[in-house]
mmCIF file of C-alpha atoms in Angstrom:
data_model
loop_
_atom_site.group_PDB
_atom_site.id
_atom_site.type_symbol
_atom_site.label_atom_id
_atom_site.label_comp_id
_atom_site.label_asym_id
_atom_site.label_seq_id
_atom_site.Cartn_x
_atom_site.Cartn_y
_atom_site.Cartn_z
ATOM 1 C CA UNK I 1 40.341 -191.644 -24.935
ATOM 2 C CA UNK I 2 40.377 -195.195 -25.462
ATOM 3 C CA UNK I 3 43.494 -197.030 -25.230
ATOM 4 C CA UNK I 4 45.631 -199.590 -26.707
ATOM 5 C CA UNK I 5 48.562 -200.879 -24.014
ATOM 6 C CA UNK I 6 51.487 -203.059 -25.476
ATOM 7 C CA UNK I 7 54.291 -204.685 -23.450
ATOM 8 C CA UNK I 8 57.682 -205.748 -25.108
ATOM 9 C CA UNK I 9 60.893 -207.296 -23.967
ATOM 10 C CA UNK I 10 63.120 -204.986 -25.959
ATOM 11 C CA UNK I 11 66.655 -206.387 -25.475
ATOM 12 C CA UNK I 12 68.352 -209.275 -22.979
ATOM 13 C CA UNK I 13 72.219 -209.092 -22.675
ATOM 14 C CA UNK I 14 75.150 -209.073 -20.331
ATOM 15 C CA UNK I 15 76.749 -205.781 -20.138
ATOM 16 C CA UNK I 16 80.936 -206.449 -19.926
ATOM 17 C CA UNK I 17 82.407 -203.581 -18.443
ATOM 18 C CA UNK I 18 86.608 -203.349 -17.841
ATOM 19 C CA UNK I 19 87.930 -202.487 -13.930
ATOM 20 C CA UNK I 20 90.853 -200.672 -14.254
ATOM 21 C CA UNK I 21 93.796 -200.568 -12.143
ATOM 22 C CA UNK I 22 95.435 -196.716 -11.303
ATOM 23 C CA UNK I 23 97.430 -196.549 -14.775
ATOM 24 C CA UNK I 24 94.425 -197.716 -16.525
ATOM 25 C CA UNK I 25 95.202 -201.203 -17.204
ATOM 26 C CA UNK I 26 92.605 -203.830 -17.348
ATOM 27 C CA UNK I 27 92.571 -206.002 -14.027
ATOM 28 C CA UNK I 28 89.204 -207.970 -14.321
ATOM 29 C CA UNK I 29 85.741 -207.135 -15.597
ATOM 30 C CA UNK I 30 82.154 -206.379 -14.327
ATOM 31 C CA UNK I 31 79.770 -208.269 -15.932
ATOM 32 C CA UNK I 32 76.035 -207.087 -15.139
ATOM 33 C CA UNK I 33 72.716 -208.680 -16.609
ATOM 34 C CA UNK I 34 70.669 -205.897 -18.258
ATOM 35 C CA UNK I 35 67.046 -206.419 -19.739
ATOM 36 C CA UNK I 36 65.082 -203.774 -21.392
ATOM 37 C CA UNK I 37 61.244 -203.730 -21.917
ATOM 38 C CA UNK I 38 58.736 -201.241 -23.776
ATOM 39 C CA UNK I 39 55.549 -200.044 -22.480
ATOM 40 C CA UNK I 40 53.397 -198.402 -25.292
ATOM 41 C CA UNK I 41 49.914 -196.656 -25.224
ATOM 42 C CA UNK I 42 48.172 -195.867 -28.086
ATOM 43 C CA UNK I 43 45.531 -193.442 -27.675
ATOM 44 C CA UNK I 44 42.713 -194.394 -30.473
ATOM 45 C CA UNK I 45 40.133 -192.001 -29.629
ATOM 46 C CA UNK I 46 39.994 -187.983 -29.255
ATOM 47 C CA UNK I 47 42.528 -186.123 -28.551
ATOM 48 C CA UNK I 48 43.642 -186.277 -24.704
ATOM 49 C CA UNK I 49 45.653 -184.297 -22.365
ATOM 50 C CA UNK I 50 47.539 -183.899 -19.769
ATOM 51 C CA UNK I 51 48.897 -187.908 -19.767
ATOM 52 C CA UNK I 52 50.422 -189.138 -16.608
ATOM 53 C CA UNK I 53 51.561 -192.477 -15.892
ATOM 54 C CA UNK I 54 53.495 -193.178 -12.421
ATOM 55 C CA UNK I 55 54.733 -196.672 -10.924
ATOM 56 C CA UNK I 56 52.804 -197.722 -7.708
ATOM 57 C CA UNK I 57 54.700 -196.891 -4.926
ATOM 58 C CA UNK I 58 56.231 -199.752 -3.717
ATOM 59 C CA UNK I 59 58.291 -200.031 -7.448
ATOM 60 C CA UNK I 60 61.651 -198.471 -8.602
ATOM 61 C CA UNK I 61 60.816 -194.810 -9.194
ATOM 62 C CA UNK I 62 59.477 -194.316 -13.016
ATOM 63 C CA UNK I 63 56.968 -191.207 -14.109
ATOM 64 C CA UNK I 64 56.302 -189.811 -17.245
ATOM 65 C CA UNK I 65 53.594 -186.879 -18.923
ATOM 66 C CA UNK I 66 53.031 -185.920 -22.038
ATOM 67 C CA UNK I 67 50.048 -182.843 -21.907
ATOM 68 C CA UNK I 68 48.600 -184.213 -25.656
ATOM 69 C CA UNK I 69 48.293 -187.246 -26.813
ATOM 70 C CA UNK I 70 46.390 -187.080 -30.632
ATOM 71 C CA UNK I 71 44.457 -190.053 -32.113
ATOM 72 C CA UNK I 72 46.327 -192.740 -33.247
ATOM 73 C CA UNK I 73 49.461 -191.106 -31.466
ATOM 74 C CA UNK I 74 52.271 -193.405 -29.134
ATOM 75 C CA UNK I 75 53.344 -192.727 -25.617
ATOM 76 C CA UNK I 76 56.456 -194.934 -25.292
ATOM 77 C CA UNK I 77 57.749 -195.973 -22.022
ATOM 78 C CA UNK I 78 61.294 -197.294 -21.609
ATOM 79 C CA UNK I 79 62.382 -199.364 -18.818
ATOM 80 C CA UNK I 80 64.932 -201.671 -17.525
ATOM 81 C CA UNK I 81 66.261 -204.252 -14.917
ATOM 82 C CA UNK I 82 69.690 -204.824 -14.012
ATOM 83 C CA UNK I 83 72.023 -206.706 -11.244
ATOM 84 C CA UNK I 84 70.227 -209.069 -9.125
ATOM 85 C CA UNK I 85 66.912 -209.201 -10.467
ATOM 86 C CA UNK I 86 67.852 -209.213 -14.065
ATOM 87 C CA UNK I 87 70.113 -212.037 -13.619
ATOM 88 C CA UNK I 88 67.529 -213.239 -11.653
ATOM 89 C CA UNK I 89 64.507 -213.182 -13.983
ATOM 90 C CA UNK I 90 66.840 -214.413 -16.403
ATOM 91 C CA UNK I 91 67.915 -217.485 -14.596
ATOM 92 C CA UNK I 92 64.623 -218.311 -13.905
ATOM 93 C CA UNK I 93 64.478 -218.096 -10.104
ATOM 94 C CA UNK I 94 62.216 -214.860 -10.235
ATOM 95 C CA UNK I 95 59.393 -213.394 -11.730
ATOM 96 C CA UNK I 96 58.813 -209.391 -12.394
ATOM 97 C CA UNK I 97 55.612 -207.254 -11.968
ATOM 98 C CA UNK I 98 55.729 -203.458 -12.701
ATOM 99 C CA UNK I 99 52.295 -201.844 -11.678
ATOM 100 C CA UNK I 100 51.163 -198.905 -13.216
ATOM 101 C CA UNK I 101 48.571 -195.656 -12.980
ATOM 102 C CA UNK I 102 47.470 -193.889 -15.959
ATOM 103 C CA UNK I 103 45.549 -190.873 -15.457
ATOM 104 C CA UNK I 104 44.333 -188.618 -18.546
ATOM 105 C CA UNK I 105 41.621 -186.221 -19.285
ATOM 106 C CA UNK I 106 39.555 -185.621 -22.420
ATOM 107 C CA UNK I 107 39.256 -182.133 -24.180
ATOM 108 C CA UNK I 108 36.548 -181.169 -21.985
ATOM 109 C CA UNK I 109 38.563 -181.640 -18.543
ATOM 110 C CA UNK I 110 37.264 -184.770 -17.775
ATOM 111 C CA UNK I 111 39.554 -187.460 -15.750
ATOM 112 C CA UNK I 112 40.031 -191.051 -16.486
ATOM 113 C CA UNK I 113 42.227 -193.288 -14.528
ATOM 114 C CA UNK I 114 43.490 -196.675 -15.468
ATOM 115 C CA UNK I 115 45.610 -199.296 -13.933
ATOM 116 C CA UNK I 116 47.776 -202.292 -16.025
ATOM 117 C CA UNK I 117 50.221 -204.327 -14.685
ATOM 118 C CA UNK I 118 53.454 -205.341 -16.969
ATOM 119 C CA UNK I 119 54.560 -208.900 -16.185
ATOM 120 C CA UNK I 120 57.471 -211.022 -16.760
ATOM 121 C CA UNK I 121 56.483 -214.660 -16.186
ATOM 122 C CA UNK I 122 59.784 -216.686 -16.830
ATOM 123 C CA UNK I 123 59.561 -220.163 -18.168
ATOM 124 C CA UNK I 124 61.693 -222.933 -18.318
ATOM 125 C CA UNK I 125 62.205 -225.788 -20.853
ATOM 126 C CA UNK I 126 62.282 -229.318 -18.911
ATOM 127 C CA UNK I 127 64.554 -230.696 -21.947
ATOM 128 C CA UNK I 128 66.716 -227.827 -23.064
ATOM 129 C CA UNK I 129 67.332 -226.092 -19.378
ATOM 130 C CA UNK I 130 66.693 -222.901 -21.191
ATOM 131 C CA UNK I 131 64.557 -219.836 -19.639
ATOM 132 C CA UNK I 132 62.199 -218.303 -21.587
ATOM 133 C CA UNK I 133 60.805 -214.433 -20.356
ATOM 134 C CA UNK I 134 57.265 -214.193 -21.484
ATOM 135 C CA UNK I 135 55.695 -210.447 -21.273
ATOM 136 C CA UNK I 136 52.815 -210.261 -20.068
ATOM 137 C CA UNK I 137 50.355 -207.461 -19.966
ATOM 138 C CA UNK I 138 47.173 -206.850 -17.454
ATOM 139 C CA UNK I 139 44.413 -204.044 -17.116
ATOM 140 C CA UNK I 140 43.346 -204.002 -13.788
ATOM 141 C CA UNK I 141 41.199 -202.207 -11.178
ATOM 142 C CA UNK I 142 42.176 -199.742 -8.305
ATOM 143 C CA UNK I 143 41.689 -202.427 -5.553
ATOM 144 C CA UNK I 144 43.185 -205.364 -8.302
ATOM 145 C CA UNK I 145 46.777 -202.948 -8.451
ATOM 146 C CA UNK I 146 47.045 -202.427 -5.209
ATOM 147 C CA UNK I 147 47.762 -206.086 -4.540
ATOM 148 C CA UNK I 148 48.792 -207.366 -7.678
ATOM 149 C CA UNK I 149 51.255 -209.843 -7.922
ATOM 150 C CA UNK I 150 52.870 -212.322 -10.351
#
């Protein structure tokens, strides 16, 4: 199989949500910074099975198989970041990495393993004050994703 990663900031907002009070009225609200990215693989080759992808194991938990993947067929991979970090990343103070392993064999049982990392490299305008998220994606090697950072 040869493959075709993408990486996409999908969606930046603040999420308002109401607090209640016991009878339901509206006392204040919770405001939480929510940013959503999109992690395709396109498989361009013969068919392939058995398509696993995992975070590395220091990451918020995030797995995913499909058992065929056809030629010229997706795999999309949803994610997101909230609270701390998403405020965070969008402020400008942090970056993001997400590391992942993609294993897959071909329709005679052999395995293939790759490893890309999906980064969020924040930017910020010297004249404007405003933060910019640029996506960013890697393929590495084993030893390359087991220290990979921003």
């Amino acid at each position: 199989m040869n493959t075709v990663f993408s990486f996409q900031l999908t969606d930046n907002f603040l999420h308002d949500e109401p607090i209640c009070d016991d009878d339901g009225n509206v006392i204040d609200h919770y405001k939480d910074r929510v940013i959503k990215f999109t992690l395709n693989i396109k498989n361009i080759g013969g068919t392939s099975r058995n398509l696993f992808i995992k975070h590395r194991k220091d990451q918020p938990y995030l797995q995913q198989t499909q058992y065929k993947l056809e030629h010229a067929e997706i795999m999309t991979i949803l994610f997101d970041v909230d609270g701390q970090m998403a405020q965070e990343l969008n402020d400008g103070i942090e970056d993001l990495t997400r590391t992942f392993r993609i294993r897959y064999q071909d329709i005679y049982g052999k395995q293939y393993e790759n490893y890309i990392a999906c980064d969020v490299i924040t930017y910020i305008d010297d004249e404007t004050g405003q933060v910019y998220l640029q996506p960013n994606l890697k393929i590495l090697s084993q030893s390359q994703a087991l220290n990979h950072t921003v």
